[in-house]
PDB file of C-alpha atoms in Angstrom:
ATOM      1  CA  MET A   1     162.778  92.577 161.588  1.00 38.00           C
ATOM      2  CA  ALA A   2     164.124  92.624 165.297  1.00 44.00           C
ATOM      3  CA  THR A   3     167.026  90.137 166.149  1.00 45.00           C
ATOM      4  CA  PRO A   4     166.563  88.661 169.965  1.00 44.00           C
ATOM      5  CA  SER A   5     167.974  85.745 171.268  1.00 43.00           C
ATOM      6  CA  GLY A   6     167.644  82.403 169.190  1.00 44.00           C
ATOM      7  CA  ASP A   7     165.449  81.434 172.316  1.00 46.00           C
ATOM      8  CA  ASP A   8     162.746  83.618 170.333  1.00 43.00           C
ATOM      9  CA  ARG A   9     162.406  81.250 167.598  1.00 44.00           C
ATOM     10  CA  LYS A  10     161.257  78.472 170.292  1.00 48.00           C
ATOM     11  CA  LYS A  11     157.757  77.322 169.669  1.00 47.00           C
ATOM     12  CA  GLY A  12     155.313  78.418 172.090  1.00 46.00           C
ATOM     13  CA  ARG A  13     157.320  81.370 173.231  1.00 57.00           C
ATOM     14  CA  ARG A  14     154.777  83.921 174.706  1.00 83.00           C
ATOM     15  CA  PRO A  15     154.570  87.437 173.392  1.00 90.00           C
ATOM     16  CA  VAL A  16     155.150  88.882 176.849  1.00 93.00           C
ATOM     17  CA  GLU A  17     158.434  86.724 177.322  1.00 94.00           C
ATOM     18  CA  ARG A  18     159.661  88.531 174.090  1.00 94.00           C
ATOM     19  CA  ARG A  19     158.882  91.734 175.972  1.00 96.00           C
ATOM     20  CA  LEU A  20     160.578  90.470 178.888  1.00 97.00           C
ATOM     21  CA  GLU A  21     163.699  89.702 176.832  1.00 96.00           C
ATOM     22  CA  PHE A  22     163.559  92.979 175.271  1.00 97.00           C
ATOM     23  CA  ILE A  23     163.527  94.763 178.532  1.00 97.00           C
ATOM     24  CA  ASP A  24     166.445  92.945 179.545  1.00 97.00           C
ATOM     25  CA  PHE A  25     168.326  93.483 176.433  1.00 97.00           C
ATOM     26  CA  ARG A  26     167.657  97.144 176.631  1.00 97.00           C
ATOM     27  CA  LEU A  27     168.954  97.376 180.283  1.00 97.00           C
ATOM     28  CA  PHE A  28     172.255  95.459 179.342  1.00 97.00           C
ATOM     29  CA  TRP A  29     172.894  97.252 176.339  1.00 96.00           C
ATOM     30  CA  GLU A  30     171.688 100.641 176.241  1.00 95.00           C
ATOM     31  CA  GLY A  31     171.623 100.926 180.497  1.00 96.00           C
ATOM     32  CA  HIS A  32     167.960 102.144 180.419  1.00 96.00           C
ATOM     33  CA  ILE A  33     164.281 101.764 179.602  1.00 97.00           C
ATOM     34  CA  ASN A  34     160.927 103.084 179.725  1.00 95.00           C
ATOM     35  CA  ARG A  35     157.323 102.860 178.548  1.00 95.00           C
ATOM     36  CA  GLY A  36     157.629 104.754 175.424  1.00 95.00           C
ATOM     37  CA  ASP A  37     160.191 102.168 174.337  1.00 95.00           C
ATOM     38  CA  LEU A  38     157.926  99.267 174.840  1.00 96.00           C
ATOM     39  CA  VAL A  39     154.816 101.373 173.417  1.00 96.00           C
ATOM     40  CA  SER A  40     156.974 102.632 170.214  1.00 94.00           C
ATOM     41  CA  PHE A  41     158.435  99.249 169.607  1.00 94.00           C
ATOM     42  CA  PHE A  42     155.775  96.766 169.832  1.00 95.00           C
ATOM     43  CA  GLY A  43     152.544  99.222 169.156  1.00 94.00           C
ATOM     44  CA  MET A  44     151.359  98.311 172.534  1.00 94.00           C
ATOM     45  CA  SER A  45     149.271 100.379 174.749  1.00 96.00           C
ATOM     46  CA  VAL A  46     150.822 102.433 177.811  1.00 96.00           C
ATOM     47  CA  PRO A  47     148.796 100.290 180.445  1.00 96.00           C
ATOM     48  CA  GLN A  48     150.174  97.132 179.156  1.00 96.00           C
ATOM     49  CA  ALA A  49     153.906  98.602 179.097  1.00 96.00           C
ATOM     50  CA  SER A  50     153.385  99.479 182.559  1.00 96.00           C
ATOM     51  CA  SER A  51     152.169  96.337 183.442  1.00 96.00           C
ATOM     52  CA  ASP A  52     155.097  94.494 181.727  1.00 96.00           C
ATOM     53  CA  LEU A  53     157.733  96.644 183.699  1.00 96.00           C
ATOM     54  CA  ALA A  54     156.049  95.715 186.950  1.00 96.00           C
ATOM     55  CA  GLU A  55     156.008  92.027 185.780  1.00 96.00           C
ATOM     56  CA  TYR A  56     160.303  92.521 185.118  1.00 97.00           C
ATOM     57  CA  GLN A  57     160.847  93.993 188.200  1.00 96.00           C
ATOM     58  CA  MET A  58     159.234  91.017 190.212  1.00 95.00           C
ATOM     59  CA  ALA A  59     160.904  88.537 188.084  1.00 96.00           C
ATOM     60  CA  ALA A  60     164.426  90.246 188.087  1.00 95.00           C
ATOM     61  CA  LYS A  61     164.409  92.233 191.390  1.00 95.00           C
ATOM     62  CA  GLY A  62     166.671  95.389 191.555  1.00 95.00           C
ATOM     63  CA  ASN A  63     167.473  95.147 187.904  1.00 97.00           C
ATOM     64  CA  ALA A  64     165.561  98.323 186.788  1.00 96.00           C
ATOM     65  CA  VAL A  65     165.366 100.871 189.051  1.00 96.00           C
ATOM     66  CA  TYR A  66     163.199 103.888 188.651  1.00 95.00           C
ATOM     67  CA  ASP A  67     165.265 107.235 188.118  1.00 95.00           C
ATOM     68  CA  LYS A  68     163.020 110.385 189.020  1.00 94.00           C
ATOM     69  CA  THR A  69     165.254 112.493 187.533  1.00 94.00           C
ATOM     70  CA  ARG A  70     165.603 111.160 184.174  1.00 93.00           C
ATOM     71  CA  LYS A  71     161.993 109.583 184.248  1.00 93.00           C
ATOM     72  CA  THR A  72     163.263 106.293 183.260  1.00 96.00           C
ATOM     73  CA  TYR A  73     164.208 102.874 184.435  1.00 97.00           C
ATOM     74  CA  VAL A  74     168.113 102.129 184.541  1.00 97.00           C
ATOM     75  CA  ALA A  75     170.154  99.212 184.951  1.00 97.00           C
ATOM     76  CA  GLY A  76     170.675  98.578 188.971  1.00 96.00           C
ATOM     77  CA  LYS A  77     173.910  98.157 190.462  1.00 94.00           C
ATOM     78  CA  LYS A  78     174.081  94.403 190.636  1.00 94.00           C
ATOM     79  CA  PHE A  79     172.293  93.923 187.027  1.00 96.00           C
ATOM     80  CA  LYS A  80     172.192  90.439 185.875  1.00 96.00           C
ATOM     81  CA  PRO A  81     170.313  89.241 182.619  1.00 96.00           C
ATOM     82  CA  VAL A  82     167.276  87.059 183.554  1.00 95.00           C
ATOM     83  CA  PHE A  83     165.468  86.338 180.387  1.00 95.00           C
ATOM     84  CA  PHE A  84     168.424  86.432 177.633  1.00 93.00           C
ATOM     85  CA  LYS A  85     172.163  85.414 177.384  1.00 95.00           C
ATOM     86  CA  PRO A  86     174.212  88.456 176.230  1.00 96.00           C
ATOM     87  CA  SER A  87     176.064  87.747 172.990  1.00 95.00           C
ATOM     88  CA  ALA A  88     178.491  90.258 171.239  1.00 96.00           C
ATOM     89  CA  ASP A  89     178.110  88.176 168.290  1.00 94.00           C
ATOM     90  CA  GLU A  90     174.192  88.981 168.085  1.00 93.00           C
ATOM     91  CA  TYR A  91     174.583  92.598 168.823  1.00 95.00           C
ATOM     92  CA  LEU A  92     177.403  92.984 166.288  1.00 95.00           C
ATOM     93  CA  ALA A  93     175.613  91.147 163.687  1.00 93.00           C
ATOM     94  CA  GLN A  94     172.443  93.858 164.086  1.00 93.00           C
ATOM     95  CA  LEU A  95     174.998  96.610 163.038  1.00 93.00           C
ATOM     96  CA  ARG A  96     175.909  94.062 159.736  1.00 92.00           C
ATOM     97  CA  LEU A  97     172.189  93.672 158.950  1.00 92.00           C
ATOM     98  CA  ILE A  98     171.858  97.614 159.282  1.00 92.00           C
ATOM     99  CA  GLN A  99     174.587  98.229 156.815  1.00 90.00           C
ATOM    100  CA  ALA A 100     173.251  95.735 154.442  1.00 87.00           C
ATOM    101  CA  GLY A 101     169.805  97.199 154.321  1.00 88.00           C
ATOM    102  CA  ILE A 102     168.327  94.066 155.929  1.00 90.00           C
ATOM    103  CA  LEU A 103     167.498  95.484 158.900  1.00 91.00           C
ATOM    104  CA  ALA A 104     166.224  99.103 159.270  1.00 91.00           C
ATOM    105  CA  GLU A 105     167.559 101.068 162.567  1.00 90.00           C
ATOM    106  CA  ASN A 106     164.130 101.205 163.901  1.00 87.00           C
ATOM    107  CA  GLU A 107     163.722  97.867 163.915  1.00 91.00           C
ATOM    108  CA  ALA A 108     166.688  97.046 165.705  1.00 92.00           C
ATOM    109  CA  TRP A 109     166.538  96.406 169.466  1.00 93.00           C
ATOM    110  CA  ALA A 110     169.547  98.158 170.124  1.00 90.00           C
ATOM    111  CA  VAL A 111     169.033 102.143 169.417  1.00 88.00           C
ATOM    112  CA  ARG A 112     172.021 104.213 170.268  1.00 89.00           C
ATOM    113  CA  LEU A 113     174.092 102.581 168.188  1.00 90.00           C
ATOM    114  CA  PRO A 114     177.600 103.453 167.900  1.00 91.00           C
ATOM    115  CA  SER A 115     179.438 105.082 164.907  1.00 92.00           C
ATOM    116  CA  TYR A 116     180.637 102.094 163.224  1.00 92.00           C
ATOM    117  CA  SER A 117     181.903 101.274 159.377  1.00 93.00           C
ATOM    118  CA  ILE A 118     181.871  97.730 158.196  1.00 91.00           C
ATOM    119  CA  VAL A 119     183.755  96.753 155.003  1.00 89.00           C
ATOM    120  CA  PRO A 120     181.259  95.907 151.857  1.00 85.00           C
ATOM    121  CA  ILE A 121     181.192  92.502 150.865  1.00 80.00           C
ATOM    122  CA  LEU A 122     180.997  92.942 146.864  1.00 82.00           C
ATOM    123  CA  ARG A 123     178.795  89.986 145.636  1.00 79.00           C
ATOM    124  CA  ARG A 124     175.848  90.214 143.359  1.00 84.00           C
ATOM    125  CA  ARG A 125     172.498  89.727 144.796  1.00 89.00           C
ATOM    126  CA  ILE A 126     170.754  86.530 144.123  1.00 94.00           C
ATOM    127  CA  GLU A 127     167.867  86.153 142.188  1.00 95.00           C
ATOM    128  CA  PRO A 128     164.825  85.343 144.481  1.00 96.00           C
ATOM    129  CA  GLY A 129     162.867  83.227 141.925  1.00 97.00           C
ATOM    130  CA  ILE A 130     166.128  80.992 141.145  1.00 97.00           C
ATOM    131  CA  LEU A 131     166.517  80.516 144.914  1.00 97.00           C
ATOM    132  CA  ARG A 132     162.932  79.662 145.129  1.00 98.00           C
ATOM    133  CA  ARG A 133     163.142  76.687 142.180  1.00 98.00           C
ATOM    134  CA  ILE A 134     166.717  75.815 144.017  1.00 98.00           C
ATOM    135  CA  LEU A 135     164.750  75.444 147.329  1.00 98.00           C
ATOM    136  CA  ASP A 136     161.602  73.574 145.684  1.00 97.00           C
ATOM    137  CA  ALA A 137     163.951  71.178 144.144  1.00 97.00           C
ATOM    138  CA  ILE A 138     165.839  70.161 147.307  1.00 97.00           C
ATOM    139  CA  ARG A 139     162.396  69.581 149.106  1.00 96.00           C
ATOM    140  CA  THR A 140     160.884  67.587 146.137  1.00 95.00           C
ATOM    141  CA  ARG A 141     164.096  65.623 145.251  1.00 95.00           C
ATOM    142  CA  ALA A 142     163.628  66.954 141.546  1.00 97.00           C
ATOM    143  CA  SER A 143     166.216  68.045 138.925  1.00 97.00           C
ATOM    144  CA  LEU A 144     166.288  71.309 137.034  1.00 98.00           C
ATOM    145  CA  ARG A 145     167.586  72.342 133.722  1.00 98.00           C
ATOM    146  CA  VAL A 146     169.451  75.307 134.429  1.00 98.00           C
ATOM    147  CA  ASN A 147     171.497  77.634 132.542  1.00 98.00           C
ATOM    148  CA  TYR A 148     175.059  78.001 134.362  1.00 97.00           C
ATOM    149  CA  GLN A 149     178.104  80.360 133.760  1.00 97.00           C
ATOM    150  CA  SER A 150     181.075  78.349 134.816  1.00 94.00           C
ATOM    151  CA  LYS A 151     184.498  79.930 134.684  1.00 92.00           C
ATOM    152  CA  SER A 152     185.721  77.055 132.451  1.00 90.00           C
ATOM    153  CA  SER A 153     183.536  78.418 129.511  1.00 90.00           C
ATOM    154  CA  PRO A 154     182.818  81.376 127.826  1.00 93.00           C
ATOM    155  CA  GLN A 155     179.633  81.302 127.656  1.00 95.00           C
ATOM    156  CA  PRO A 156     176.905  79.828 129.824  1.00 95.00           C
ATOM    157  CA  LYS A 157     175.573  76.231 129.242  1.00 96.00           C
ATOM    158  CA  LEU A 158     172.635  74.297 129.972  1.00 97.00           C
ATOM    159  CA  ARG A 159     173.126  70.982 132.431  1.00 97.00           C
ATOM    160  CA  TRP A 160     171.049  69.211 134.538  1.00 98.00           C
ATOM    161  CA  ILE A 161     171.324  69.481 138.321  1.00 98.00           C
ATOM    162  CA  ALA A 162     169.907  67.651 141.242  1.00 98.00           C
ATOM    163  CA  PRO A 163     170.425  70.113 144.517  1.00 98.00           C
ATOM    164  CA  HIS A 164     169.916  68.565 147.706  1.00 98.00           C
ATOM    165  CA  ALA A 165     171.663  71.334 150.104  1.00 98.00           C
ATOM    166  CA  LEU A 166     172.876  74.897 150.318  1.00 98.00           C
ATOM    167  CA  GLY A 167     176.228  76.006 151.234  1.00 97.00           C
ATOM    168  CA  PHE A 168     177.755  79.548 152.190  1.00 95.00           C
ATOM    169  CA  ASP A 169     181.623  79.751 151.589  1.00 93.00           C
ATOM    170  CA  GLY A 170     181.610  83.000 153.460  1.00 89.00           C
ATOM    171  CA  PHE A 171     181.234  85.032 150.462  1.00 90.00           C
ATOM    172  CA  ARG A 172     178.958  83.259 148.000  1.00 93.00           C
ATOM    173  CA  TRP A 173     176.042  80.900 148.497  1.00 96.00           C
ATOM    174  CA  HIS A 174     176.048  77.597 146.788  1.00 97.00           C
ATOM    175  CA  ALA A 175     173.546  75.005 145.458  1.00 98.00           C
ATOM    176  CA  ARG A 176     175.247  71.612 146.505  1.00 98.00           C
ATOM    177  CA  ALA A 177     174.047  69.281 143.746  1.00 97.00           C
ATOM    178  CA  TRP A 178     174.286  66.408 141.195  1.00 97.00           C
ATOM    179  CA  CYS A 179     175.784  67.672 138.101  1.00 96.00           C
ATOM    180  CA  ASP A 180     174.367  65.067 135.267  1.00 95.00           C
ATOM    181  CA  GLU A 181     177.259  66.828 132.750  1.00 93.00           C
ATOM    182  CA  HIS A 182     180.216  65.969 134.976  1.00 94.00           C
ATOM    183  CA  GLN A 183     178.645  62.764 136.962  1.00 95.00           C
ATOM    184  CA  ASP A 184     179.565  64.117 140.267  1.00 95.00           C
ATOM    185  CA  PHE A 185     178.627  66.191 143.141  1.00 96.00           C
ATOM    186  CA  ARG A 186     179.471  69.720 143.347  1.00 96.00           C
ATOM    187  CA  ASP A 187     179.120  73.241 144.235  1.00 96.00           C
ATOM    188  CA  LEU A 188     177.610  75.483 142.085  1.00 97.00           C
ATOM    189  CA  VAL A 189     177.416  79.510 142.616  1.00 97.00           C
ATOM    190  CA  LEU A 190     173.751  80.312 143.088  1.00 97.00           C
ATOM    191  CA  THR A 191     174.418  83.912 141.266  1.00 96.00           C
ATOM    192  CA  ARG A 192     176.100  81.975 138.287  1.00 97.00           C
ATOM    193  CA  ILE A 193     172.732  80.286 137.392  1.00 97.00           C
ATOM    194  CA  LEU A 194     171.092  82.514 134.717  1.00 97.00           C
ATOM    195  CA  GLU A 195     167.991  80.228 134.173  1.00 97.00           C
ATOM    196  CA  VAL A 196     165.990  77.289 135.797  1.00 97.00           C
ATOM    197  CA  GLY A 197     163.942  75.877 133.085  1.00 96.00           C
ATOM    198  CA  GLU A 198     162.316  72.500 133.000  1.00 96.00           C
ATOM    199  CA  VAL A 199     162.082  70.045 136.158  1.00 96.00           C
ATOM    200  CA  ARG A 200     161.817  66.287 136.651  1.00 96.00           C
ATOM    201  CA  ALA A 201     161.751  63.806 139.340  1.00 94.00           C
ATOM    202  CA  ASP A 202     165.253  62.058 140.393  1.00 90.00           C
ATOM    203  CA  ASP A 203     166.482  59.533 142.363  1.00 89.00           C
ATOM    204  CA  VAL A 204     169.886  61.159 143.148  1.00 93.00           C
ATOM    205  CA  ASP A 205     170.530  60.105 146.586  1.00 95.00           C
ATOM    206  CA  PRO A 206     172.171  62.650 148.676  1.00 95.00           C
ATOM    207  CA  ALA A 207     173.938  60.123 151.005  1.00 96.00           C
ATOM    208  CA  ARG A 208     176.020  59.105 148.214  1.00 96.00           C
ATOM    209  CA  ASP A 209     177.712  62.812 148.345  1.00 97.00           C
ATOM    210  CA  ALA A 210     180.660  61.622 150.490  1.00 96.00           C
ATOM    211  CA  GLY A 211     182.401  65.350 150.533  1.00 96.00           C
ATOM    212  CA  TRP A 212     178.854  66.609 151.927  1.00 97.00           C
ATOM    213  CA  GLN A 213     178.186  63.766 154.358  1.00 96.00           C
ATOM    214  CA  ARG A 214     181.522  63.509 156.016  1.00 96.00           C
ATOM    215  CA  GLU A 215     182.703  66.159 158.367  1.00 96.00           C
ATOM    216  CA  VAL A 216     186.847  66.959 158.839  1.00 97.00           C
ATOM    217  CA  THR A 217     188.077  68.587 161.912  1.00 97.00           C
ATOM    218  CA  LEU A 218     190.725  71.200 161.296  1.00 97.00           C
ATOM    219  CA  LYS A 219     193.162  72.235 164.279  1.00 97.00           C
ATOM    220  CA  LEU A 220     194.717  75.492 163.511  1.00 97.00           C
ATOM    221  CA  SER A 221     197.694  77.373 165.667  1.00 97.00           C
ATOM    222  CA  PRO A 222     199.513  80.359 165.162  1.00 97.00           C
ATOM    223  CA  HIS A 223     202.124  80.570 162.452  1.00 96.00           C
ATOM    224  CA  PRO A 224     205.376  79.034 164.040  1.00 94.00           C
ATOM    225  CA  LYS A 225     207.484  82.429 162.614  1.00 94.00           C
ATOM    226  CA  LEU A 226     205.231  84.415 165.116  1.00 96.00           C
ATOM    227  CA  LYS A 227     206.289  85.125 168.597  1.00 96.00           C
ATOM    228  CA  GLY A 228     205.643  86.780 171.793  1.00 96.00           C
ATOM    229  CA  GLY A 229     202.957  89.637 171.610  1.00 97.00           C
ATOM    230  CA  SER A 230     202.038  88.983 167.848  1.00 97.00           C
ATOM    231  CA  ARG A 231     201.511  85.508 168.835  1.00 97.00           C
ATOM    232  CA  ARG A 232     199.469  85.946 171.758  1.00 97.00           C
ATOM    233  CA  ALA A 233     197.514  88.647 169.732  1.00 97.00           C
ATOM    234  CA  VAL A 234     196.593  85.598 167.305  1.00 97.00           C
ATOM    235  CA  GLU A 235     195.537  83.198 170.089  1.00 97.00           C
ATOM    236  CA  LEU A 236     193.092  85.988 171.361  1.00 97.00           C
ATOM    237  CA  ASP A 237     191.702  87.008 167.885  1.00 96.00           C
ATOM    238  CA  TYR A 238     190.800  83.500 167.442  1.00 96.00           C
ATOM    239  CA  GLY A 239     189.890  82.507 170.511  1.00 95.00           C
ATOM    240  CA  MET A 240     192.251  79.748 171.169  1.00 97.00           C
ATOM    241  CA  THR A 241     192.943  77.703 174.049  1.00 96.00           C
ATOM    242  CA  ASP A 242     196.432  76.591 174.817  1.00 95.00           C
ATOM    243  CA  GLY A 243     197.327  78.192 171.452  1.00 96.00           C
ATOM    244  CA  GLU A 244     195.196  76.225 168.951  1.00 97.00           C
ATOM    245  CA  ILE A 245     191.502  76.113 168.218  1.00 97.00           C
ATOM    246  CA  SER A 246     189.678  73.087 166.084  1.00 97.00           C
ATOM    247  CA  ALA A 247     187.059  74.070 163.807  1.00 97.00           C
ATOM    248  CA  VAL A 248     184.371  71.206 162.284  1.00 97.00           C
ATOM    249  CA  MET A 249     183.041  71.235 159.214  1.00 97.00           C
ATOM    250  CA  ARG A 250     181.681  69.345 156.045  1.00 97.00           C
ATOM    251  CA  VAL A 251     184.676  67.815 153.743  1.00 97.00           C
ATOM    252  CA  CYS A 252     183.382  69.919 150.850  1.00 95.00           C
ATOM    253  CA  MET A 253     183.666  73.344 152.940  1.00 96.00           C
ATOM    254  CA  ALA A 254     187.215  72.592 153.992  1.00 96.00           C
ATOM    255  CA  TYR A 255     188.385  73.671 150.516  1.00 94.00           C
ATOM    256  CA  TYR A 256     187.231  77.379 150.885  1.00 95.00           C
ATOM    257  CA  PHE A 257     188.091  77.663 154.609  1.00 96.00           C
ATOM    258  CA  MET A 258     191.560  76.366 153.939  1.00 96.00           C
ATOM    259  CA  ARG A 259     191.941  78.830 150.660  1.00 94.00           C
ATOM    260  CA  GLN A 260     190.740  81.882 152.674  1.00 94.00           C
ATOM    261  CA  LEU A 261     192.715  81.739 155.452  1.00 94.00           C
ATOM    262  CA  GLY A 262     195.676  80.648 153.562  1.00 94.00           C
ATOM    263  CA  LEU A 263     195.969  77.171 154.852  1.00 93.00           C
ATOM    264  CA  ASP A 264     196.695  75.640 151.500  1.00 88.00           C
ATOM    265  CA  GLN A 265     199.637  77.352 151.364  1.00 85.00           C
ATOM    266  CA  GLU A 266     203.123  76.047 152.643  1.00 81.00           C
ATOM    267  CA  HIS A 267     203.881  77.617 156.148  1.00 77.00           C
ATOM    268  CA  ALA A 268     207.257  79.014 154.896  1.00 79.00           C
ATOM    269  CA  GLU A 269     205.723  80.909 151.633  1.00 79.00           C
ATOM    270  CA  VAL A 270     202.773  82.972 153.607  1.00 86.00           C
ATOM    271  CA  ASP A 271     203.035  86.510 154.672  1.00 91.00           C
ATOM    272  CA  THR A 272     202.272  85.986 158.237  1.00 93.00           C
ATOM    273  CA  ASP A 273     201.013  89.597 158.254  1.00 93.00           C
ATOM    274  CA  ARG A 274     197.886  88.417 156.204  1.00 93.00           C
ATOM    275  CA  TYR A 275     197.770  84.750 156.931  1.00 94.00           C
ATOM    276  CA  PRO A 276     198.571  84.283 160.610  1.00 96.00           C
ATOM    277  CA  LEU A 277     197.623  80.499 161.186  1.00 96.00           C
ATOM    278  CA  VAL A 278     198.872  77.318 160.339  1.00 95.00           C
ATOM    279  CA  LEU A 279     197.026  74.267 159.767  1.00 96.00           C
ATOM    280  CA  VAL A 280     198.153  71.466 162.119  1.00 95.00           C
ATOM    281  CA  ASN A 281     196.663  68.336 160.947  1.00 95.00           C
ATOM    282  CA  ARG A 282     197.187  68.690 157.089  1.00 93.00           C
ATOM    283  CA  ILE A 283     198.000  65.049 156.423  1.00 94.00           C
ATOM    284  CA  GLU A 284     194.527  63.954 158.283  1.00 95.00           C
ATOM    285  CA  VAL A 285     192.443  66.885 156.212  1.00 95.00           C
ATOM    286  CA  GLU A 286     194.257  66.417 152.979  1.00 94.00           C
ATOM    287  CA  GLU A 287     193.372  62.717 153.463  1.00 94.00           C
ATOM    288  CA  ALA A 288     189.749  63.343 154.451  1.00 95.00           C
ATOM    289  CA  MET A 289     189.403  65.431 151.347  1.00 93.00           C
ATOM    290  CA  LYS A 290     191.002  62.693 149.155  1.00 92.00           C
ATOM    291  CA  GLU A 291     188.627  59.891 150.265  1.00 90.00           C
ATOM    292  CA  ALA A 292     185.723  62.081 149.798  1.00 88.00           C
ATOM    293  CA  GLY A 293     186.957  62.722 145.829  1.00 79.00           C
ATOM    294  CA  ARG A 294     186.174  66.011 144.114  1.00 60.00           C
ATOM    295  CA  CYS A 295     184.366  68.564 146.438  1.00 58.00           C
TER     296      CYS A 295
END
């Protein structure tokens, strides 16, 4: 499972184009590539690898220069990617996938990985069979009878739900669903669904889920207590422009976003080292959440 750019998922992309992107990637991030890299990663013949390198040199003149001493192609002094758009997020995502055990190191496009450490996210693995049933219900507009452990009940309870979407709050995956018991749309944490039983057809219309259908823009800026270097550091951390950044999301996801960043607290009460941001348009956001009803 390699992790090339999103363009690789476009329909009709030829295998050779993927390999040319791989050459571009290795030259940009690793600084060199040789035929053996292509042979071992793609399981191709040496002549085909040579052909790909030749085609790359024709398309990206000066990008790959053969170093006779090292017997490898190195990035030229005026190297400029042609077949992929460099993304720091995509490169670092490979480290996260490797750390999580989802991607093996020999499957990653990057090979000379730096020493790194990632704070683990403590969460229970989602049962594939349960996720499969949820996905099937979403696709077929069906209701499921599930055994669900809520925080408000000491024991799990059976309830009918009609899921129509999935949501991720940064830590946990939810099924966005109509709940017959509570007669509203709400989020059900997938790891708390212990069993999935009966299934039945349902006519619940997802368009009625105002919290899901409506979007809201949250405008953020550094906490007013932060001055000088502290304020500038926060602006850089979050990629702000003119001291502000906006985040657009579904209304029902705003609650999680605000809670994680401490935006649901009063400015004067927060620890600015832990929660350095403030919500500039709080009234607008709270009004949107109120109009959407329970999220």
